[in-house]
Coordinates of C-alpha atoms in Angstrom, one line a residue:
Chain D
M1 CA -24.1 55.9 31.8
G2 CA -24.6 55.2 28.1
R3 CA -25.9 51.7 27.5
L4 CA -25.6 51.6 23.8
I5 CA -26.1 48.3 22.1
L6 CA -26.1 48.1 18.3
R7 CA -27.5 45.3 16.3
G8 CA -29.1 43.9 19.4
E9 CA -27.6 42.1 22.3
R10 CA -26.0 38.8 21.6
C11 CA -25.6 35.6 23.6
D12 CA -22.3 33.7 23.9
N13 CA -23.4 31.4 21.1
G14 CA -23.6 34.4 18.7
L15 CA -27.4 34.3 18.6
A16 CA -29.7 37.3 19.3
M17 CA -31.5 37.4 22.6
S18 CA -34.0 34.5 22.6
F19 CA -37.7 35.0 22.4
T20 CA -40.7 32.6 22.2
V21 CA -43.4 32.2 19.6
T22 CA -46.3 30.7 21.3
T23 CA -50.1 30.3 21.3
C24 CA -51.7 31.3 24.6
P25 CA -55.2 31.7 26.0
L26 CA -56.7 35.1 26.6
V27 CA -57.8 34.9 30.3
E28 CA -59.1 38.4 30.8
A29 CA -60.3 41.0 28.3
R30 CA -61.6 44.4 29.4
A31 CA -62.4 47.5 27.4
P32 CA -61.8 50.5 29.7
R33 CA -62.9 52.6 26.7
A34 CA -64.4 51.8 23.3
D35 CA -61.0 52.3 21.7
L36 CA -58.9 50.6 24.4
A37 CA -58.4 46.9 25.2
D38 CA -56.9 45.6 28.4
F39 CA -55.9 42.0 27.8
T40 CA -54.3 39.4 30.1
V41 CA -52.9 36.1 28.6
R42 CA -51.7 33.0 30.4
C43 CA -48.2 32.6 28.9
P44 CA -45.6 31.3 31.4
E45 CA -42.6 31.4 29.0
I46 CA -43.1 35.1 28.2
A47 CA -44.3 36.1 31.7
R48 CA -41.2 34.7 33.4
A49 CA -38.8 36.1 30.9
A50 CA -40.3 39.6 30.6
R51 CA -38.4 42.6 31.9
P52 CA -40.0 46.0 32.4
G53 CA -40.2 48.0 29.1
Q54 CA -40.1 45.0 26.8
F55 CA -42.8 44.3 24.3
I56 CA -44.6 41.5 22.5
M57 CA -45.6 41.0 18.8
V58 CA -49.2 39.8 18.5
R59 CA -50.4 38.1 15.4
C60 CA -53.7 39.6 14.1
G61 CA -55.6 37.1 12.0
D62 CA -54.3 37.2 8.4
F63 CA -52.6 40.5 8.6
T64 CA -49.1 40.5 7.1
L65 CA -47.5 42.0 10.2
R66 CA -47.8 41.4 13.9
R67 CA -48.6 44.3 16.1
P68 CA -46.0 45.4 18.6
I69 CA -47.6 46.1 22.0
S70 CA -45.7 47.0 25.2
I71 CA -46.0 44.7 28.2
C72 CA -48.0 46.5 30.8
D73 CA -47.3 43.9 33.6
A74 CA -46.0 40.4 34.0
D75 CA -46.9 38.4 37.1
G76 CA -46.5 34.7 37.6
D77 CA -47.8 33.0 34.5
L78 CA -49.7 36.1 33.3
V79 CA -48.9 38.8 30.8
R80 CA -51.0 42.0 30.7
F81 CA -51.0 44.3 27.7
V82 CA -53.1 47.3 26.9
F83 CA -53.5 48.7 23.4
E84 CA -55.4 51.3 21.5
V85 CA -57.6 50.4 18.5
R86 CA -55.8 52.3 15.8
G87 CA -56.7 50.4 12.6
T88 CA -58.2 47.2 11.3
G89 CA -55.5 45.0 12.8
T90 CA -55.9 46.2 16.4
A91 CA -59.7 46.3 15.8
W92 CA -59.5 42.6 15.0
L93 CA -57.4 41.9 18.1
A94 CA -59.7 44.0 20.4
E95 CA -62.7 41.7 19.3
R96 CA -61.0 38.6 20.8
T97 CA -62.7 37.2 23.9
V98 CA -61.7 35.2 26.9
G99 CA -60.8 31.7 26.0
D100 CA -59.5 32.7 22.5
A101 CA -55.9 31.7 21.7
L102 CA -53.5 34.4 20.7
D103 CA -50.3 33.9 18.8
I104 CA -47.6 36.0 20.6
L105 CA -43.9 36.5 20.0
G106 CA -41.8 37.8 22.8
P107 CA -40.6 39.1 25.1
Q108 CA -38.6 41.3 22.8
G109 CA -36.3 44.3 23.1
N110 CA -34.2 46.0 25.6
G111 CA -36.4 47.4 28.4
F112 CA -35.7 49.8 31.2
T113 CA -32.6 49.4 33.3
L114 CA -34.1 50.2 36.7
G115 CA -30.9 50.5 38.7
D116 CA -31.2 51.0 42.4
T117 CA -34.9 50.7 43.2
S118 CA -34.4 51.9 46.8
R119 CA -33.8 55.4 45.4
P120 CA -36.6 57.8 44.2
A121 CA -37.4 57.7 40.5
V122 CA -39.8 59.6 38.3
F123 CA -41.9 58.0 35.6
V124 CA -43.3 60.2 32.9
G125 CA -46.1 58.9 30.7
G126 CA -48.2 60.4 28.0
G127 CA -51.4 59.0 26.5
I128 CA -51.1 55.4 25.5
G129 CA -47.4 55.6 26.5
I130 CA -48.3 55.1 30.1
F131 CA -48.9 51.4 30.0
P132 CA -45.3 50.0 30.1
L133 CA -44.5 52.2 33.1
L134 CA -46.6 50.1 35.4
H135 CA -44.3 47.1 35.2
A136 CA -41.3 49.4 35.6
C137 CA -42.5 51.4 38.6
K138 CA -43.7 48.5 40.7
P139 CA -40.2 47.7 42.3
F140 CA -39.9 51.3 43.4
G141 CA -43.2 51.2 45.4
A142 CA -43.7 54.5 47.2
R143 CA -40.4 55.8 45.8
A144 CA -42.0 56.1 42.4
A145 CA -43.5 59.4 41.3
V146 CA -45.7 58.7 38.3
L147 CA -46.6 61.7 36.2
L148 CA -49.3 61.1 33.6
G149 CA -50.4 63.4 30.9
F150 CA -53.5 63.1 28.8
R151 CA -55.3 65.3 26.2
T152 CA -58.5 65.3 28.3
A153 CA -60.0 63.7 31.4
G154 CA -62.0 61.2 29.4
L155 CA -58.8 59.6 28.2
I156 CA -57.4 59.0 31.7
S157 CA -56.8 55.3 32.5
M158 CA -55.0 53.0 34.8
V159 CA -54.5 55.5 37.6
E160 CA -55.8 53.0 40.2
D161 CA -53.2 50.4 39.0
F162 CA -50.3 52.9 39.5
Q163 CA -51.7 53.8 43.0
A164 CA -52.1 50.2 43.9
A165 CA -48.4 49.8 43.1
G166 CA -47.7 52.4 45.8
A167 CA -46.7 55.2 43.4
D168 CA -47.4 58.9 44.0
V169 CA -49.5 59.6 40.9
R170 CA -50.0 63.2 39.5
L171 CA -52.1 64.0 36.5
A172 CA -51.9 66.7 33.8
T173 CA -54.4 67.3 31.0
D174 CA -54.0 69.6 28.0
D175 CA -57.5 71.1 28.5
G176 CA -57.4 71.3 32.3
T177 CA -60.3 68.8 32.8
A178 CA -58.3 66.9 35.3
G179 CA -55.2 67.6 37.3
H180 CA -52.7 70.2 36.2
H181 CA -53.8 72.3 33.3
G182 CA -50.9 71.9 31.0
L183 CA -48.1 69.5 30.1
V184 CA -46.9 66.5 32.0
T185 CA -43.4 67.9 31.6
D186 CA -44.5 70.9 33.7
L187 CA -45.1 68.3 36.5
L188 CA -41.6 66.9 35.8
R189 CA -40.0 70.3 36.3
A190 CA -41.9 70.9 39.5
R191 CA -40.9 67.4 40.8
C192 CA -37.3 68.0 40.0
D193 CA -37.4 71.4 41.8
A194 CA -39.0 69.8 44.9
G195 CA -36.3 67.3 45.6
A196 CA -33.6 64.9 44.4
V197 CA -34.5 62.7 41.4
D198 CA -32.1 59.9 40.7
A199 CA -33.7 58.6 37.5
I200 CA -36.3 59.4 34.9
F201 CA -38.2 56.8 32.9
A202 CA -40.5 58.0 30.1
C203 CA -42.8 56.7 27.4
G204 CA -45.2 58.7 25.3
P205 CA -45.5 60.9 22.3
K206 CA -42.3 62.2 20.7
P207 CA -42.7 65.9 21.8
M208 CA -43.2 64.8 25.4
L209 CA -40.1 62.5 25.2
R210 CA -38.0 65.3 23.7
A211 CA -39.1 67.8 26.4
T212 CA -38.4 65.1 29.0
A213 CA -34.9 64.5 27.6
A214 CA -34.2 68.3 27.6
I215 CA -35.2 68.6 31.3
A216 CA -33.1 65.5 32.2
E217 CA -30.1 66.9 30.4
E218 CA -30.2 70.4 31.9
R219 CA -30.5 68.8 35.4
E220 CA -28.1 66.0 34.7
I221 CA -30.5 63.3 35.7
P222 CA -30.1 59.9 34.0
C223 CA -33.1 59.4 31.7
Q224 CA -34.3 56.4 29.7
L225 CA -37.0 56.7 27.0
S226 CA -39.2 54.1 25.4
L227 CA -39.5 54.9 21.7
E228 CA -42.0 53.9 19.0
Q229 CA -41.5 53.3 15.3
R230 CA -43.3 51.5 12.6
M231 CA -42.1 47.9 12.9
A232 CA -42.2 44.8 10.7
C233 CA -40.3 41.7 12.1
G234 CA -39.9 42.9 15.7
V235 CA -36.8 40.8 16.2
G236 CA -34.0 42.7 14.6
A237 CA -33.9 41.0 11.2
C238 CA -35.6 43.4 8.8
L239 CA -34.1 46.7 10.1
G240 CA -37.4 48.5 9.5
C241 CA -37.8 50.3 12.8
A242 CA -34.9 52.7 12.5
Q243 CA -34.1 55.3 15.2
K244 CA -31.2 57.8 14.7
I245 CA -28.8 57.7 17.6
R246 CA -25.4 59.2 18.5
R247 CA -22.6 56.8 19.0
P248 CA -20.1 57.4 21.9
D249 CA -17.6 58.8 19.3
G250 CA -20.1 61.4 18.2
T251 CA -21.0 59.9 14.9
E252 CA -24.7 59.2 14.1
T253 CA -26.2 56.0 12.9
Y254 CA -29.6 54.2 12.8
A255 CA -30.3 51.8 15.6
H256 CA -33.5 49.7 15.7
V257 CA -36.3 50.2 18.1
C258 CA -37.1 46.4 18.3
S259 CA -33.7 45.1 19.1
D260 CA -31.5 48.0 20.3
G261 CA -34.6 49.6 22.0
P262 CA -37.4 50.2 22.6
V263 CA -35.7 51.8 25.6
F264 CA -32.8 54.1 24.8
E265 CA -30.7 56.4 27.0
A266 CA -32.1 59.9 26.3
S267 CA -28.6 61.2 25.7
V268 CA -28.0 59.1 22.6
V269 CA -31.3 59.9 20.8
V270 CA -31.0 62.2 17.8
W271 CA -34.3 64.0 17.4
Chain H
M1 CA -44.4 -0.7 -2.5
M2 CA -41.7 0.6 -0.3
M3 CA -42.2 4.2 0.8
T4 CA -39.0 6.1 0.3
T5 CA -38.2 9.6 1.5
P6 CA -38.5 12.0 -1.4
N7 CA -35.4 13.8 -2.4
L8 CA -35.7 17.5 -1.5
T9 CA -32.2 18.5 -2.4
V10 CA -31.6 21.0 -5.2
N11 CA -28.5 21.9 -7.1
I12 CA -28.1 25.7 -7.7
A13 CA -25.2 26.3 -10.0
G14 CA -23.1 23.5 -8.5
V15 CA -24.1 24.1 -4.9
T16 CA -26.3 21.5 -3.2
L17 CA -29.1 22.8 -1.0
A18 CA -30.6 20.4 1.5
N19 CA -34.0 21.6 0.5
P20 CA -35.5 24.1 -1.9
V21 CA -36.5 26.7 0.7
V22 CA -34.2 29.6 1.2
T23 CA -34.6 32.9 3.0
A24 CA -35.0 36.1 0.9
S25 CA -32.3 38.8 1.3
G26 CA -33.2 41.6 3.6
T27 CA -35.8 39.6 5.6
F28 CA -33.5 37.4 7.6
G29 CA -30.6 39.7 8.7
F30 CA -27.5 37.5 9.1
G31 CA -29.5 34.7 10.7
R32 CA -28.8 35.6 14.3
E33 CA -32.5 36.4 15.2
Y34 CA -34.5 33.6 13.7
G35 CA -31.6 31.3 14.4
T36 CA -32.8 31.4 18.1
L37 CA -35.8 29.4 16.9
Y38 CA -34.4 26.6 14.8
P39 CA -31.0 25.4 13.5
L40 CA -30.1 27.5 10.4
S41 CA -28.9 24.3 8.7
E42 CA -32.6 23.3 8.3
L43 CA -32.9 26.0 5.6
G44 CA -31.9 25.3 2.0
A45 CA -29.8 28.5 2.1
I46 CA -29.7 31.9 3.6
A47 CA -29.5 35.0 1.4
V48 CA -28.0 37.5 3.8
K49 CA -29.0 41.2 4.0
G50 CA -27.8 43.1 1.0
L51 CA -24.2 44.1 1.3
T52 CA -22.4 47.2 0.0
L53 CA -18.7 48.0 -0.3
K54 CA -18.8 50.4 2.7
E55 CA -21.2 50.6 5.6
R56 CA -24.6 52.1 4.7
P57 CA -26.8 53.8 7.3
G58 CA -30.0 53.2 5.3
N59 CA -32.9 55.5 4.8
A60 CA -34.7 57.7 7.4
P61 CA -37.7 56.2 9.2
P62 CA -40.6 55.3 8.8
R63 CA -39.2 52.5 6.6
V64 CA -42.1 50.0 6.7
A65 CA -45.8 50.1 6.2
E66 CA -48.4 47.4 6.0
T67 CA -50.6 47.1 2.9
P68 CA -53.4 44.8 1.9
A69 CA -51.8 41.3 1.9
G70 CA -48.4 42.8 2.0
M71 CA -46.0 45.5 3.1
L72 CA -43.8 48.3 1.8
N73 CA -40.2 48.7 2.9
S74 CA -37.6 51.3 2.2
V75 CA -34.8 50.1 4.5
G76 CA -32.3 51.4 1.9
L77 CA -29.7 48.7 2.2
Q78 CA -28.6 49.4 5.8
N79 CA -25.6 47.1 6.3
P80 CA -22.2 47.1 8.0
G81 CA -20.3 46.7 4.7
V82 CA -18.8 43.7 3.1
E83 CA -15.6 43.6 5.2
A84 CA -17.6 43.6 8.5
F85 CA -19.8 40.9 7.1
I86 CA -16.8 38.7 6.2
R87 CA -15.1 39.4 9.5
E88 CA -18.1 39.3 12.0
E89 CA -21.0 37.4 10.3
L90 CA -19.8 34.9 7.8
P91 CA -17.7 32.7 10.1
W92 CA -20.6 32.4 12.5
L93 CA -23.1 31.7 9.7
K94 CA -20.9 29.0 8.3
A95 CA -20.4 27.5 11.7
Q96 CA -24.2 27.0 11.9
G97 CA -24.0 24.8 8.8
A98 CA -25.8 27.3 6.6
V99 CA -25.4 27.6 2.8
V100 CA -24.7 31.3 2.4
I101 CA -25.8 33.5 -0.5
A102 CA -24.1 36.9 -0.3
N103 CA -26.4 39.5 -1.8
I104 CA -24.4 42.5 -3.1
A105 CA -25.4 45.9 -4.2
G106 CA -23.4 48.9 -5.4
N107 CA -23.4 52.4 -6.8
T108 CA -21.0 51.5 -9.7
I109 CA -20.1 48.4 -11.7
E110 CA -16.6 48.8 -10.0
D111 CA -18.3 48.5 -6.6
Y112 CA -20.0 45.2 -7.6
C113 CA -16.8 43.8 -9.1
A114 CA -14.8 44.7 -6.0
M115 CA -17.3 43.0 -3.8
A116 CA -17.6 39.9 -6.0
E117 CA -13.8 39.6 -6.1
R118 CA -13.4 40.0 -2.3
L119 CA -16.2 37.5 -1.6
S120 CA -14.7 35.0 -4.0
D121 CA -11.9 34.5 -1.4
T122 CA -14.3 33.7 1.4
A123 CA -16.5 30.8 2.5
V124 CA -19.7 32.2 0.9
D125 CA -21.3 29.6 -1.3
L126 CA -23.0 31.8 -3.9
I127 CA -23.1 35.5 -4.8
E128 CA -26.4 37.2 -5.6
L129 CA -26.1 40.3 -7.7
N130 CA -28.8 42.7 -6.5
I131 CA -29.6 44.9 -9.4
S132 CA -33.1 45.4 -8.3
C133 CA -33.2 47.2 -5.0
P134 CA -35.9 50.0 -5.4
N135 CA -34.8 51.9 -2.3
V136 CA -31.5 53.5 -3.2
K137 CA -31.1 56.4 -5.4
A138 CA -28.0 55.4 -7.3
G139 CA -27.3 51.8 -8.3
G140 CA -29.6 49.1 -7.3
V141 CA -32.5 48.9 -9.7
A142 CA -30.9 51.4 -12.1
F143 CA -28.7 48.5 -13.3
G144 CA -31.6 46.1 -13.6
T145 CA -34.1 47.8 -15.9
S146 CA -32.5 47.6 -19.3
C147 CA -31.1 44.6 -21.2
A148 CA -27.9 46.6 -22.0
S149 CA -27.1 47.5 -18.4
V150 CA -27.9 44.0 -17.2
A151 CA -25.6 42.6 -19.8
A152 CA -22.9 45.0 -18.9
I153 CA -23.0 44.5 -15.2
T154 CA -23.4 40.7 -15.4
A155 CA -20.5 40.3 -17.7
A156 CA -18.3 42.6 -15.6
V157 CA -19.1 40.8 -12.4
R158 CA -18.8 37.4 -14.0
G159 CA -15.2 38.3 -14.9
A160 CA -14.4 39.3 -11.3
C161 CA -16.3 36.5 -9.5
R162 CA -15.1 33.0 -8.7
K163 CA -18.3 31.9 -7.1
P164 CA -21.5 30.8 -8.7
L165 CA -23.3 33.9 -9.7
I166 CA -27.1 34.5 -9.2
V167 CA -28.6 37.6 -10.7
K168 CA -31.7 38.9 -8.9
L169 CA -34.2 40.5 -11.2
S170 CA -36.5 43.5 -10.7
P171 CA -40.2 43.1 -11.6
N172 CA -40.3 46.9 -12.3
V173 CA -39.6 46.3 -16.0
T174 CA -41.6 45.9 -19.2
D175 CA -40.3 42.4 -20.2
I176 CA -38.6 40.4 -17.5
A177 CA -37.9 37.5 -19.8
E178 CA -35.8 39.7 -22.1
I179 CA -33.8 40.9 -19.0
A180 CA -33.4 37.3 -17.8
V181 CA -32.0 36.2 -21.2
S182 CA -29.5 39.1 -21.1
A183 CA -28.3 38.1 -17.7
V184 CA -27.9 34.4 -18.6
D185 CA -26.2 35.2 -22.0
H186 CA -23.7 37.3 -20.1
G187 CA -22.8 34.8 -17.4
A188 CA -25.5 34.4 -14.8
D189 CA -25.4 30.9 -13.4
A190 CA -28.8 31.2 -11.8
L191 CA -31.6 33.8 -11.4
S192 CA -33.6 35.1 -8.5
L193 CA -36.9 36.7 -9.0
I194 CA -38.7 38.8 -8.1
N195 CA -37.4 41.6 -6.0
T196 CA -40.1 44.0 -4.7
L197 CA -42.5 46.1 -6.8
L198 CA -42.3 49.8 -6.3
G199 CA -45.2 51.1 -4.3
M200 CA -46.5 54.0 -2.3
R201 CA -48.9 54.7 0.6
I202 CA -50.2 58.2 1.5
D203 CA -51.6 59.1 5.0
I204 CA -54.8 60.9 4.1
A205 CA -54.8 62.8 7.4
T206 CA -51.4 64.4 6.9
R207 CA -51.4 64.2 3.1
R208 CA -47.8 62.9 3.3
P209 CA -46.4 59.6 2.2
V210 CA -46.2 57.0 5.0
L211 CA -42.6 56.1 4.1
A212 CA -40.0 58.8 4.6
N213 CA -38.5 57.7 1.3
N214 CA -42.0 58.4 -0.3
V215 CA -41.9 55.1 -2.2
G216 CA -40.8 51.6 -1.2
G217 CA -40.8 48.0 -2.3
L218 CA -44.0 46.0 -2.1
S219 CA -43.7 42.4 -0.9
G220 CA -46.0 39.7 0.6
P221 CA -48.9 37.6 -0.8
A222 CA -50.2 40.6 -2.8
V223 CA -47.3 40.2 -5.3
R224 CA -47.3 36.5 -5.5
P225 CA -49.4 36.2 -8.7
I226 CA -47.0 38.6 -10.4
A227 CA -44.0 36.6 -9.2
V228 CA -45.5 33.3 -10.4
R229 CA -46.3 34.8 -13.8
M230 CA -42.8 36.2 -14.1
V231 CA -41.1 32.9 -13.1
W232 CA -43.2 31.2 -15.7
Q233 CA -42.3 33.7 -18.4
V234 CA -38.6 33.5 -17.6
R235 CA -38.6 29.7 -17.4
G236 CA -39.9 29.7 -20.9
R237 CA -36.8 31.4 -22.1
V238 CA -33.9 30.2 -19.9
S239 CA -32.7 26.8 -18.6
V240 CA -30.5 28.0 -15.6
P241 CA -31.8 27.4 -12.1
I242 CA -34.4 29.9 -10.8
I243 CA -35.0 30.8 -7.2
G244 CA -38.6 32.0 -7.2
M245 CA -39.8 34.5 -4.6
G246 CA -42.5 37.0 -4.0
G247 CA -45.2 36.3 -1.4
V248 CA -44.5 32.7 -0.7
A249 CA -46.0 32.0 2.7
T250 CA -47.2 28.3 2.6
W251 CA -46.1 25.0 1.1
E252 CA -48.9 25.4 -1.4
D253 CA -47.4 28.7 -2.6
A254 CA -44.1 26.9 -2.9
V255 CA -45.6 24.1 -5.0
E256 CA -47.2 26.8 -7.3
M257 CA -43.8 28.6 -7.7
L258 CA -42.1 25.3 -8.5
L259 CA -44.7 24.4 -11.0
A260 CA -44.2 27.8 -12.7
G261 CA -40.6 26.9 -13.2
A262 CA -38.6 27.7 -10.1
N263 CA -36.1 25.2 -8.8
A264 CA -36.2 26.6 -5.3
V265 CA -38.2 29.3 -3.5
A266 CA -37.3 32.1 -1.1
V267 CA -39.4 33.0 1.8
G268 CA -39.3 36.6 3.2
T269 CA -42.2 38.7 4.4
A270 CA -44.1 35.6 5.6
L271 CA -41.5 35.2 8.3
Y272 CA -42.8 38.3 10.1
A273 CA -46.2 36.8 10.8
D274 CA -44.8 33.3 11.3
P275 CA -41.0 32.9 11.9
F276 CA -41.4 29.2 11.3
A277 CA -42.9 29.7 7.8
S278 CA -39.7 28.5 6.1
V279 CA -39.3 25.3 8.0
K280 CA -43.1 24.6 7.7
I281 CA -42.9 25.0 4.0
T282 CA -40.1 22.4 3.8
R283 CA -42.1 20.0 5.9
G284 CA -45.2 20.6 3.8
L285 CA -43.3 20.0 0.5
R286 CA -42.0 16.7 1.8
E287 CA -45.5 15.6 2.8
Y288 CA -46.9 16.7 -0.5
L289 CA -44.3 14.7 -2.4
E290 CA -45.0 11.6 -0.2
R291 CA -48.7 11.9 -0.7
H292 CA -48.2 12.0 -4.5
G293 CA -45.6 9.3 -4.5
M294 CA -43.0 11.6 -6.0
A295 CA -39.4 10.7 -5.6
D296 CA -37.8 14.1 -6.2
V297 CA -39.0 17.7 -5.7
Q298 CA -37.5 18.7 -9.0
E299 CA -40.2 16.7 -10.8
L300 CA -42.4 19.7 -10.0
V301 CA -40.2 22.2 -11.6
G302 CA -41.9 23.8 -14.6
A303 CA -44.5 21.0 -14.6
V304 CA -47.4 23.4 -15.1
Q305 CA -49.4 22.4 -18.1
A306 CA -50.3 25.7 -19.7
H307 CA -53.5 26.2 -21.6

């Protein structure tokens, strides 16, 4: 293993991986919770190019920076993305309604390398990190075990979508209000004890990712993590979204979440 | 009357730019990302990511934070080093037909001179002396905040440099016009201004600075009035070409910067919201000149009629 790409992937012509900047209509806008928006846009260029784990940069009115949002699903001409309202930019975005045009850049980044989808895989998601796992788990169907962790039952979302994809979904909550009372990584340990796991894919808060990486390392299971960092350009030009990683020769350097990631092999991440 | 296409070319220290819109160093990498959207030859020039003698890993994250009408960055000059640039980036950039401005930063005057000398043997078109980076502890802005140190470093690099030399000025000074005069008197062929303004954001929940470096450089429309004022003040004291930058996002902003006294403008932060901002500004400038029946964009330079 050890896919490690620095300064982004390049095409034969020396350019970075291509992306589109386009204006596309919002065709579905739902609010599963007051602070969560579930949007679908009609955007054939991005929908057809999108790979699981990639993200889009959405322009929010007059704000200086676009907001990076992971692609939850891409199907036909449609791109679905789910985001939490965290500040004034995402609040502006959440107020858009069906028919509004959104200015979107993407798809961007190196997503999950799914490998052999006929083998069992485990997906570990925490909080708002669960959304990109839907696109990734679909090709595995019933061979996907999807372990989702939340602070409390009221924050649980998208379980039906994962079930509709055929996945075996297990829940954990910090306060025990739903599913396992404890951490989602407890579920991961139990799943690994119960039978062979060929691959782990994870997205969520840093402590969860770090614990997931430790479990994967001790059990020698290939593991890919989708990371987050404050981002500006989203295309690899500004070098803002740095993530420390270990090179094959053991030296450390800063890679970039937007162009080298957002998905990294767990073994290269320096915590 | 025959409608003629206005002349958008600009001469910066002997180098002809096809138009007066360049990219600001640090916002455009080495061109490989935004080059997927439009030919790089459509830009007046590309100021590449700041280079140092050896590879620099840059600062710890978080490195960026949005602010009202702007952003802070503390990237810390992450770059592969001047030799890797010459070997791996420059030939490709030149093959795209781009005019290349090599932005250089160092810890010592010797570093700057060594880089200027090395780059003089390459295909770079101009060298931009970065004495205004607010994000590195040694060097950077330390050289750019007094007339004496600006004079010393400009004179030293001038002696080592066989390319046109641009000095990029920091706004974090008491009197930028005095600094500009020092740079020009000691060999600057052109000036770039402004670099970012030192700023800070604090997360009130954690009571910690948002940036891991605590402070960072402020850019974006928030700084534009300061940049316009500084270009105007410097234009009043020097006659060398000025590349004006700081929050330029639209063609109207570019016209304002030219009226203040800039011969060209650089676009940076605006690219993050609209990657096409630079090429749209060029188009907007052309249309503006046509509407006003102007033959040459340079007619705008310094044409503000001050009260």
